[in-house]
Short mmCIF file of C-alpha atoms in Angstrom, two decimals:
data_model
loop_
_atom_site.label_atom_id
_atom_site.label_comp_id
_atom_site.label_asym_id
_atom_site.label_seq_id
_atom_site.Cartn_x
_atom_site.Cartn_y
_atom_site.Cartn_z
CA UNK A 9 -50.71 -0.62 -69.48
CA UNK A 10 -53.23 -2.76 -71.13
CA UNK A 11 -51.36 -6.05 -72.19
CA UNK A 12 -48.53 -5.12 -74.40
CA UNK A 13 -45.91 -7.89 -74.04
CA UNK A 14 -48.37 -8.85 -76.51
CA UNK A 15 -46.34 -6.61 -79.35
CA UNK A 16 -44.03 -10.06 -79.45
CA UNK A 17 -46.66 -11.93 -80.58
CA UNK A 18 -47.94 -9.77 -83.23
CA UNK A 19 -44.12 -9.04 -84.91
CA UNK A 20 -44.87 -10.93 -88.18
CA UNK A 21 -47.86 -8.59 -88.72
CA UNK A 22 -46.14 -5.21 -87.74
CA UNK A 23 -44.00 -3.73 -90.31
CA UNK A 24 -42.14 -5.10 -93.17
CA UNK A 25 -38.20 -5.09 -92.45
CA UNK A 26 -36.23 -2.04 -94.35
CA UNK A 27 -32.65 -1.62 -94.96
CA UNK A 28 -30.93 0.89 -93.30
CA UNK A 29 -30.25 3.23 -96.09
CA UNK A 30 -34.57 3.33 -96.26
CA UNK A 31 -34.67 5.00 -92.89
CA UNK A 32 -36.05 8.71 -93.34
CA UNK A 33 -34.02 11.02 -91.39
CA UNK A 34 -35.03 13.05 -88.06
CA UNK A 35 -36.35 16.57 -88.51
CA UNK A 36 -35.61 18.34 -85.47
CA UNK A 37 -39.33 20.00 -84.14
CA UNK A 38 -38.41 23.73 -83.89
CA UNK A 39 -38.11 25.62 -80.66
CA UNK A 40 -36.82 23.52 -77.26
CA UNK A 41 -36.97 20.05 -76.98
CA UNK A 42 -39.37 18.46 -75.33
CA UNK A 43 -37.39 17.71 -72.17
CA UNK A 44 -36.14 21.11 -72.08
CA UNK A 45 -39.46 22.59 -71.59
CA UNK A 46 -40.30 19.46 -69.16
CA UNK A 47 -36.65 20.67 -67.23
CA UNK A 48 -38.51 24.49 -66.94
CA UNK A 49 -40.58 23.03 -64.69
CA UNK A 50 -38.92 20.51 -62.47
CA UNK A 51 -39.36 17.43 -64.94
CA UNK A 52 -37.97 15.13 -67.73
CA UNK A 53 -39.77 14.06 -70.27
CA UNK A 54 -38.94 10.17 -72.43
CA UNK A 55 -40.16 7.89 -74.03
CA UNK A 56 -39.89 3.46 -74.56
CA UNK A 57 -37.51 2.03 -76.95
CA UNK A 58 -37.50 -1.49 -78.02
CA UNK A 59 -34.49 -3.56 -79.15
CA UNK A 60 -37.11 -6.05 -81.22
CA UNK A 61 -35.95 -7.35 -85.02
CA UNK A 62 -35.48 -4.33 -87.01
CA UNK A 63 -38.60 -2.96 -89.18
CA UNK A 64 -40.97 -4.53 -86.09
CA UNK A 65 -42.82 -2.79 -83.75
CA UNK A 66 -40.84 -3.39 -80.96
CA UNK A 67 -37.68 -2.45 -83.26
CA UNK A 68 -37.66 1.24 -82.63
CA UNK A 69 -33.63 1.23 -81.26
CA UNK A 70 -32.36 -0.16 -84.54
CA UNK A 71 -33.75 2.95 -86.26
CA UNK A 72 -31.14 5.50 -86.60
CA UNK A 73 -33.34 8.40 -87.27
CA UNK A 74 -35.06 6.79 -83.65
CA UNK A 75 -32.24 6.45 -82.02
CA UNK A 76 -31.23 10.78 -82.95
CA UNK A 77 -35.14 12.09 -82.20
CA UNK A 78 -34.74 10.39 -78.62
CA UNK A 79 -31.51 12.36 -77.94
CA UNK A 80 -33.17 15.29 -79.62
CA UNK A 81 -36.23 15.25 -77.75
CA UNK A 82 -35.73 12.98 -74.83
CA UNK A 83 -34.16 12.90 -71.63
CA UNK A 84 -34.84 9.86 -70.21
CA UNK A 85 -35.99 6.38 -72.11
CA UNK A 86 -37.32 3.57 -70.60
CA UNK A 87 -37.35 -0.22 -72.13
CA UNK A 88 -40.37 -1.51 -73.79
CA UNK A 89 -39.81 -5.23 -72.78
CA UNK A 90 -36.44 -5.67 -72.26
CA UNK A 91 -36.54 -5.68 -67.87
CA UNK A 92 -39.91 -7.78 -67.97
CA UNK A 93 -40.14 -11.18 -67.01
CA UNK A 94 -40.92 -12.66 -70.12
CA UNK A 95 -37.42 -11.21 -71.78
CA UNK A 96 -35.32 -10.86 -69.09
CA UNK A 97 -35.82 -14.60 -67.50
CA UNK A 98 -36.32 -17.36 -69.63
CA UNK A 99 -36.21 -19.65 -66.79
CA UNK A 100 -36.53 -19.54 -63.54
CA UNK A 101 -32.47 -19.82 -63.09
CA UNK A 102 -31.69 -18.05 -66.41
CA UNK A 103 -31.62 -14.12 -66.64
CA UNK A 104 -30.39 -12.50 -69.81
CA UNK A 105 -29.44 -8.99 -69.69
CA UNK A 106 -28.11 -8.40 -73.16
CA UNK A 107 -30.93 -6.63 -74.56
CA UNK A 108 -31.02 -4.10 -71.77
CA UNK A 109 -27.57 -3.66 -71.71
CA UNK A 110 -27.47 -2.60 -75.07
CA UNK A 111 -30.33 0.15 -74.37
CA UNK A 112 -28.20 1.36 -71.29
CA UNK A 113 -25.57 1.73 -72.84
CA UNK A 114 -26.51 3.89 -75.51
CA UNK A 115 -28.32 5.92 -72.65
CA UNK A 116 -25.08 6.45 -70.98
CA UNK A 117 -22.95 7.26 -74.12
CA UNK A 118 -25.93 10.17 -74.91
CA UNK A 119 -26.65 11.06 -71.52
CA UNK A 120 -29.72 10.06 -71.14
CA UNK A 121 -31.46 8.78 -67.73
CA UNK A 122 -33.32 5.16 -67.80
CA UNK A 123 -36.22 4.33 -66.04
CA UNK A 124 -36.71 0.02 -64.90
CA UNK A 125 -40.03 -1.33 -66.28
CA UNK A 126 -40.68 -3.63 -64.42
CA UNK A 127 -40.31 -6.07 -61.74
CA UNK A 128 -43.27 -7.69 -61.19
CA UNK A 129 -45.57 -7.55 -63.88
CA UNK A 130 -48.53 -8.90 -61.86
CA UNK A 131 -50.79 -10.58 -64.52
CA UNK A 132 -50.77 -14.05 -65.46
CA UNK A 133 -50.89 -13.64 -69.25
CA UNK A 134 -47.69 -11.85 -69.08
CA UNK A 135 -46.08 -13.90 -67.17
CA UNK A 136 -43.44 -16.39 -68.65
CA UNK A 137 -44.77 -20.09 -69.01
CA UNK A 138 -41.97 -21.60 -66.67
CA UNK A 139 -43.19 -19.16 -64.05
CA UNK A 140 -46.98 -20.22 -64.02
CA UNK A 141 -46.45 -23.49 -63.95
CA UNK A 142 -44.03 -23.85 -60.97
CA UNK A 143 -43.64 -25.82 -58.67
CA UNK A 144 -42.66 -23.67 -55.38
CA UNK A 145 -41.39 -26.74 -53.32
CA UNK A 146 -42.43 -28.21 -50.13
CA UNK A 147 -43.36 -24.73 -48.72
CA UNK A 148 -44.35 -23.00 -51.26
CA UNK A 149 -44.79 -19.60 -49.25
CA UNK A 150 -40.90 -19.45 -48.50
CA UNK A 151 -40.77 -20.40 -51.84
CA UNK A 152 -42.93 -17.77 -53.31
CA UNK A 153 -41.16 -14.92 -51.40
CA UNK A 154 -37.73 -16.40 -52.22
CA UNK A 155 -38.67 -16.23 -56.58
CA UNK A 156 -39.82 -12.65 -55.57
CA UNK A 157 -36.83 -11.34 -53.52
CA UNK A 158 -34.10 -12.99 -55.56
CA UNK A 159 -35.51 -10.84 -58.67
CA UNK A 160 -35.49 -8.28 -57.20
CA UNK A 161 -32.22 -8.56 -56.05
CA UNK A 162 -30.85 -10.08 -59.26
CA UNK A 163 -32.39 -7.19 -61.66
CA UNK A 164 -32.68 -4.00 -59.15
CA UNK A 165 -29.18 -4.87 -57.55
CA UNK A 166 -28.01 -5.54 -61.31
CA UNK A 167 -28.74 -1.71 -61.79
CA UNK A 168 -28.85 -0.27 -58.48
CA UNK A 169 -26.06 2.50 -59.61
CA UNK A 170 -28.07 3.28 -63.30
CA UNK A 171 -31.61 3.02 -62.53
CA UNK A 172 -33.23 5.01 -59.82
CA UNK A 173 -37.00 4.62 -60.45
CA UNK A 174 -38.66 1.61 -60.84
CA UNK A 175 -42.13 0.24 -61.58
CA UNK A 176 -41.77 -2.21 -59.39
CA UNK A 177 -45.58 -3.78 -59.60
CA UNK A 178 -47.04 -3.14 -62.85
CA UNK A 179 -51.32 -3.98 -63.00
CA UNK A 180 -52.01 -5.91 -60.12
CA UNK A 181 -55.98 -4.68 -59.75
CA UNK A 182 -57.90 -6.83 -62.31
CA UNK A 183 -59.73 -3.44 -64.83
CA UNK A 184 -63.10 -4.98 -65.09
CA UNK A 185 -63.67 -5.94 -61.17
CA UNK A 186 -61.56 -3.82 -59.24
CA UNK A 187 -60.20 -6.72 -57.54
CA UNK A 188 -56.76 -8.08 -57.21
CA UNK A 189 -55.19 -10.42 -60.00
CA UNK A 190 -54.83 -14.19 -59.12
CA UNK A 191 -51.39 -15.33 -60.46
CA UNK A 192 -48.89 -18.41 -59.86
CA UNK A 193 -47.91 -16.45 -56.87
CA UNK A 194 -51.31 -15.92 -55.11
CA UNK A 195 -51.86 -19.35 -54.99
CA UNK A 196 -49.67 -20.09 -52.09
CA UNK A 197 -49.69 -16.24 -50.81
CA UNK A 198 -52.58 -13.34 -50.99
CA UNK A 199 -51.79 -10.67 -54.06
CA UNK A 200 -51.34 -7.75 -51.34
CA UNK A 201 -48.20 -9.90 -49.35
CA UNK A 202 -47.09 -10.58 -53.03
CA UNK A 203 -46.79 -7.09 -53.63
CA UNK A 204 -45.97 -5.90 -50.22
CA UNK A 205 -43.00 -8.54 -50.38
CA UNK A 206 -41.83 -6.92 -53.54
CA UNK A 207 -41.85 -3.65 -52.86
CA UNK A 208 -40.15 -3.95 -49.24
CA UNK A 209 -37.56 -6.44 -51.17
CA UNK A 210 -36.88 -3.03 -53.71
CA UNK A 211 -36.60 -0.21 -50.65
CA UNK A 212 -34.09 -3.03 -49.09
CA UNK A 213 -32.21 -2.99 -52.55
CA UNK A 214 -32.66 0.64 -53.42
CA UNK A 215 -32.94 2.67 -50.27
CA UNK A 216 -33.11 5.92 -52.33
CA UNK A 217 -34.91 4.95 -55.64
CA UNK A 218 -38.14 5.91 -56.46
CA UNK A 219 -40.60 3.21 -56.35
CA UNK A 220 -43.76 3.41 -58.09
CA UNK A 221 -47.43 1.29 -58.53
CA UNK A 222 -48.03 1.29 -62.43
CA UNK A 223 -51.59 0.61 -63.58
CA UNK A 224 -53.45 1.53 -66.75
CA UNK A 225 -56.74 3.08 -64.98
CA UNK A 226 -57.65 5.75 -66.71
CA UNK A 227 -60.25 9.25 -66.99
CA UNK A 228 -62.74 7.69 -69.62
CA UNK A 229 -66.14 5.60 -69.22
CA UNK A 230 -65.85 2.30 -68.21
CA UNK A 231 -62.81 2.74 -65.78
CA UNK A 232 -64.62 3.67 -61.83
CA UNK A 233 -63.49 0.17 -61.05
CA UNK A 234 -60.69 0.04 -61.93
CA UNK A 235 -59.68 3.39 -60.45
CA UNK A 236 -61.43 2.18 -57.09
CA UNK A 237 -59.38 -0.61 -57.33
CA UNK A 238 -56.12 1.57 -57.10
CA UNK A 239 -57.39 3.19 -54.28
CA UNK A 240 -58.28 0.76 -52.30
CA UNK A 241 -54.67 -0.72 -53.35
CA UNK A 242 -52.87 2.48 -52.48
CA UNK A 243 -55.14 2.89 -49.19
CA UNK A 244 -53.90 -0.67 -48.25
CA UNK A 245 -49.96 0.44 -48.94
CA UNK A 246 -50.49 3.25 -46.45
CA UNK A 247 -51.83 1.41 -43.85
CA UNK A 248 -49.36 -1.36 -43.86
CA UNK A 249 -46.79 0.50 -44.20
CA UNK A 250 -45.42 -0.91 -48.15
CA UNK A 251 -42.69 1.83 -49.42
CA UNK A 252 -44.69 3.15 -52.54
CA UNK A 253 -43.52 6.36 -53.62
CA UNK A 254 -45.50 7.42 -56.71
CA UNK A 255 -48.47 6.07 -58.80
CA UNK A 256 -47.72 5.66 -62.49
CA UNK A 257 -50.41 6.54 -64.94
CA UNK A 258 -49.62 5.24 -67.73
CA UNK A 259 -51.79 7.43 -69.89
CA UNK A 260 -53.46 5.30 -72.37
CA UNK A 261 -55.96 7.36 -73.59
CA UNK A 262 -58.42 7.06 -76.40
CA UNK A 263 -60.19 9.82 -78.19
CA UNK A 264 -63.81 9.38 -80.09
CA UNK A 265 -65.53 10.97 -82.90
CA UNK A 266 -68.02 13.46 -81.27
CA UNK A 267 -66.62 15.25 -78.62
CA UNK A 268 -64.95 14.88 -75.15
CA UNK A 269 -65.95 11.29 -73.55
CA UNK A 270 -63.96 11.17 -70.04
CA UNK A 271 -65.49 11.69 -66.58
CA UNK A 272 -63.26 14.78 -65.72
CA UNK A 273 -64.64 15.31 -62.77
CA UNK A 274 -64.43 11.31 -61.63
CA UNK A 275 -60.76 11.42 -62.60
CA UNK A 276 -60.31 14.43 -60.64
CA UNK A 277 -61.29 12.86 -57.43
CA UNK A 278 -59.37 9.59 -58.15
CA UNK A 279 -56.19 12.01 -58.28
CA UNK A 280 -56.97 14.63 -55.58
CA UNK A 281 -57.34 11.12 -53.59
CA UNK A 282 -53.71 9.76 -54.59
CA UNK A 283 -52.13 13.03 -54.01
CA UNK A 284 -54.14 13.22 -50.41
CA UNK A 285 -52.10 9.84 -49.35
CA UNK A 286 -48.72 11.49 -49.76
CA UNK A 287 -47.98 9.80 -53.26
CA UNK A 288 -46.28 11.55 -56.28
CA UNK A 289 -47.69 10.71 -59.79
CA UNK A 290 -45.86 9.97 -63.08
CA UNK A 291 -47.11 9.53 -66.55
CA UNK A 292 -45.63 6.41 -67.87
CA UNK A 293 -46.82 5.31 -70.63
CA UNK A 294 -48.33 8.26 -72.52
CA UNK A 295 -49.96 7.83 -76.43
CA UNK A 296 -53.59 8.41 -77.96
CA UNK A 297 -55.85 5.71 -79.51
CA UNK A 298 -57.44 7.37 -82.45
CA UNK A 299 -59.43 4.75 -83.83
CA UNK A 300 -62.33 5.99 -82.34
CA UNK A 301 -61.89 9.01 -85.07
CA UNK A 302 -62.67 9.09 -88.86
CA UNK A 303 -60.15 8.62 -91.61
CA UNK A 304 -58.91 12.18 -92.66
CA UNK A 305 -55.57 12.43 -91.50
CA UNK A 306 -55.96 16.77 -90.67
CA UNK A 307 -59.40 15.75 -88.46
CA UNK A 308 -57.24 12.41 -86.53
CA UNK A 309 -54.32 14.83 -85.88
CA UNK A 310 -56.90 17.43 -84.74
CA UNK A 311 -58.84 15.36 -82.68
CA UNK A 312 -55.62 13.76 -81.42
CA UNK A 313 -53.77 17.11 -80.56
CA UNK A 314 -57.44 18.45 -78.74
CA UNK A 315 -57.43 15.55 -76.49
CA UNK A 316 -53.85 15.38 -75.37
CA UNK A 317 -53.97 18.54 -74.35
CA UNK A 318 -57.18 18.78 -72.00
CA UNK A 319 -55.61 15.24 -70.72
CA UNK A 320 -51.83 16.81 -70.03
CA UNK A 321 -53.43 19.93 -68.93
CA UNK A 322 -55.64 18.47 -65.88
CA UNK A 323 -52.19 16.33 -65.15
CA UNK A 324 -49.66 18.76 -64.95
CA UNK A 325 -51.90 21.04 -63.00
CA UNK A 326 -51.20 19.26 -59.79
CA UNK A 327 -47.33 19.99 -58.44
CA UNK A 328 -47.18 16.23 -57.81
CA UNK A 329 -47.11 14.97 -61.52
CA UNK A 330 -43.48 14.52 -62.50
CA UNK A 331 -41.43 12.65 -65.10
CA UNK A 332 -43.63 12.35 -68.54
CA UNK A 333 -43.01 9.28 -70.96
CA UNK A 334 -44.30 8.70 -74.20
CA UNK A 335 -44.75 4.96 -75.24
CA UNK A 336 -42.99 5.43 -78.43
CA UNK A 337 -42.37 8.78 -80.60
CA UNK A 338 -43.06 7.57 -84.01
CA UNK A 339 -46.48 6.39 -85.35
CA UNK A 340 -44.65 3.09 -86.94
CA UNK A 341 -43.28 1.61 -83.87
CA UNK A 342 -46.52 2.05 -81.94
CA UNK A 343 -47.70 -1.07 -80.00
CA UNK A 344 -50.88 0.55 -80.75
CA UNK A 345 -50.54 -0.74 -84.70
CA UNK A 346 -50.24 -4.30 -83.71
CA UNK A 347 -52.61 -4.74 -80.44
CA UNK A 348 -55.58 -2.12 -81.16
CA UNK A 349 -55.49 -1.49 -85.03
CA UNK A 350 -58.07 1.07 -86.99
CA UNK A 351 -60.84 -0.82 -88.40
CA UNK A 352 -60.50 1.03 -91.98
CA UNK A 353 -56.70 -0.37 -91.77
CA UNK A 354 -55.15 2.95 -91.72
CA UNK A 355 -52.12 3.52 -88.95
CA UNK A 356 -52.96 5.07 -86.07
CA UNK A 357 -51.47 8.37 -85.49
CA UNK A 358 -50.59 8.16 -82.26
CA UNK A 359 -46.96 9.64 -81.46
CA UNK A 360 -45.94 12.83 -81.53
CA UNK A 361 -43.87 12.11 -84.82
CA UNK A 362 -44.99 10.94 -87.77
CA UNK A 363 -43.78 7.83 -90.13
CA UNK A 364 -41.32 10.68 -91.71
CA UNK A 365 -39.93 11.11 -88.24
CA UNK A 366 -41.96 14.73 -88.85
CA UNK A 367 -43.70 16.61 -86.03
CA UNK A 368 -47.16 15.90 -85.72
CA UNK A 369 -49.57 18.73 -84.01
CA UNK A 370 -49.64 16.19 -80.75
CA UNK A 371 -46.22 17.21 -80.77
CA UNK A 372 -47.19 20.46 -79.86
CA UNK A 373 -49.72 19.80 -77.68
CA UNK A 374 -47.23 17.77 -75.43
CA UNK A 375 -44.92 21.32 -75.68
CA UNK A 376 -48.06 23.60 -74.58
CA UNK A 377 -49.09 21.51 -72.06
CA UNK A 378 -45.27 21.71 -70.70
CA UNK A 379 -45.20 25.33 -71.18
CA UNK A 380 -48.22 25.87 -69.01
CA UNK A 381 -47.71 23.18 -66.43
CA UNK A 382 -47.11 23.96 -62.78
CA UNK A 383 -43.85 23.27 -61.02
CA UNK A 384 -43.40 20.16 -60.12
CA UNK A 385 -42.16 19.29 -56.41
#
């Protein structure tokens, strides 16, 4: 998605820290969960948690009430940070597991599946400091491929039993050109091998996972090169033969005062072109930027609600579209608060819960879009 591993930089503004005894308490949504109606039609549906200080952003898992409206509502969670470079490696011969550990565990105890996020996160600014400044040796192309495969091996062979779908390369194609990122990596090797050396690395390590391309293109103005980008990326994958399963979408989208503003019918090729290569779609990353929209709270969660659902609509219309995850249930713990904050200061209402852990009406336009999607598979 657009750069969130920024949400650890932005901490000290988030939220103020509250005890535990401050926490509102979940209030179940009535009707099925979410995940049961995604289950009527060959799905799951999750969300990110975050194991960050508590009362942060990123501190959604030390939130009881968070921790009981994923179980409620949830059956499968992915990790916010926790499995990207920048957390899980601290130097190049240091991996610390801890944090996801913790998050796995709990997913186990509630029976709850867990999605990886992410191997490479192809992006210089997101990459740790130790990492862009190395020094790959006297052949720094063995080199390269050796940092690449022994991560892969370290973190999908670390959870090769628990975690079954990976995005393995996360935003590779540059948004504004269309072209492919330049990182510590591409200087010694070109950004396809990178990724191609990745991905064949993961099959090796998980011969039956899913692996997925994650990427942050989206159906509103300003986005054809991006989502040219993709194809051209996914055309390339097909033609060399890289083992790429599914595209994630990660479903950033952002709603405006005035009406619908997203190129339907451009997005509509861009996916009848993905599905046409043989690749299965997930939406990874799902929330709803509202600060396009004026203040009054009824007209946000109106405008909010509207959008989501002509968005989830078009995607679970094609058969192809499976797992749905929400980045983050709850309004407070939205990276959205920290990275892309309202202009009149007000939160963003984002999630399908509110700050009271209550249902918002993008709640149930996530459920009616379930109840009317296709089968997936």
């Amino acid at each position: 998605m657009n750069p969130y591993l920024s949400r650890r930089q932005v901490l000290t503004t988030a939220l103020a820290a509250s005890a535990a005894a401050t926490w509102p308490a979940f209030a179940a949504a009535p009707g099925p969960s979410l995940n049961d109606l995604a289950k009527a039609t060959g799905r799951r549906f999750g969300s990110c948690v975050g194991t960050g200080r508590p009362g942060t952003l990123t501190g959604s898992f030390a939130d009881p009430a968070y921790r009981d409206l994923l179980v409620a509502e949830c059956g499968l969670l992915v990790p916010e940070n926790e499995l990207k470079w920048g957390a899980l490696r601290p130097a190049a011969d240091v991996f610390t597991f801890d944090r996801a550990e913790k998050l796995l565990a709990f997913a186990k105890d509630k029976g709850l599946a867990f999605r990886g996020h992410t191997l490479l996160w192809h992006h210089v600014k997101w990459l740790p400091d130790w990492l862009n400044s190395h020094n790959f040796g006297s052949d720094p192309v063995k080199g390269v491929e050796k940092m690449l495969t022994d991560h892969v091996a370290m973190v999908a062979g670390s959870y090769k039993d628990r975690i079954t779908s990976w995005d393995v390369v996360n935003e590779a194609v540059d948004a504004d050109t269309g072209l492919m990122r330049e990182t510590a990596f591409t200087r010694h090797v070109p950004a396809e091998k990178v990724l191609d050396i990745t991905f064949h690395k993961a099959r090796e390590v998980l011969p039956k996972g899913q692996l997925v391309y994650n990427d942050y293109m989206s159906w509103e103005p300003g986005h054809a090169k991006h989502r040219d980008g993709v194809l051209r990326l996914l055309e390339g994958f097909r033609k060399r033969g890289t083992p790429v399963d599914a595209l994630g979408v990660q479903s950033h989208i952002m709603v405006v005062d005035g009406g619908p503003k997203y190129e339907e019918a451009a997005w509509k090729r861009f996916i009848d072109e993905v599905v046409g290569m043989g690749y299965d779609l997930l939406i990874t990353e799902f929330d709803v930027n509202d600060k396009g929209l004026p203040a009054d709270i009824a007209a946000r969660d109106k405008g909010v609600a509207d959008y989501a659902r002509a968005y989830l609509d078009m995607m679970l219309s094609y058969k192809q579209t499976g797992d749905i995850l929400a980045w983050g249930m709850v309004n407070k713990y939205s990276w959205l608060q920290g990275f892309t904050p309202r202009a009149d200061k007000q939160k963003q209402r984002c999630c399908p819960y509110d700050d009271a852990f209550q249902p918002t009406p993008l709640r149930e336009a996530i459920a009616a879009s379930l109840r009317g999607a296709v089968k997936h598979g």
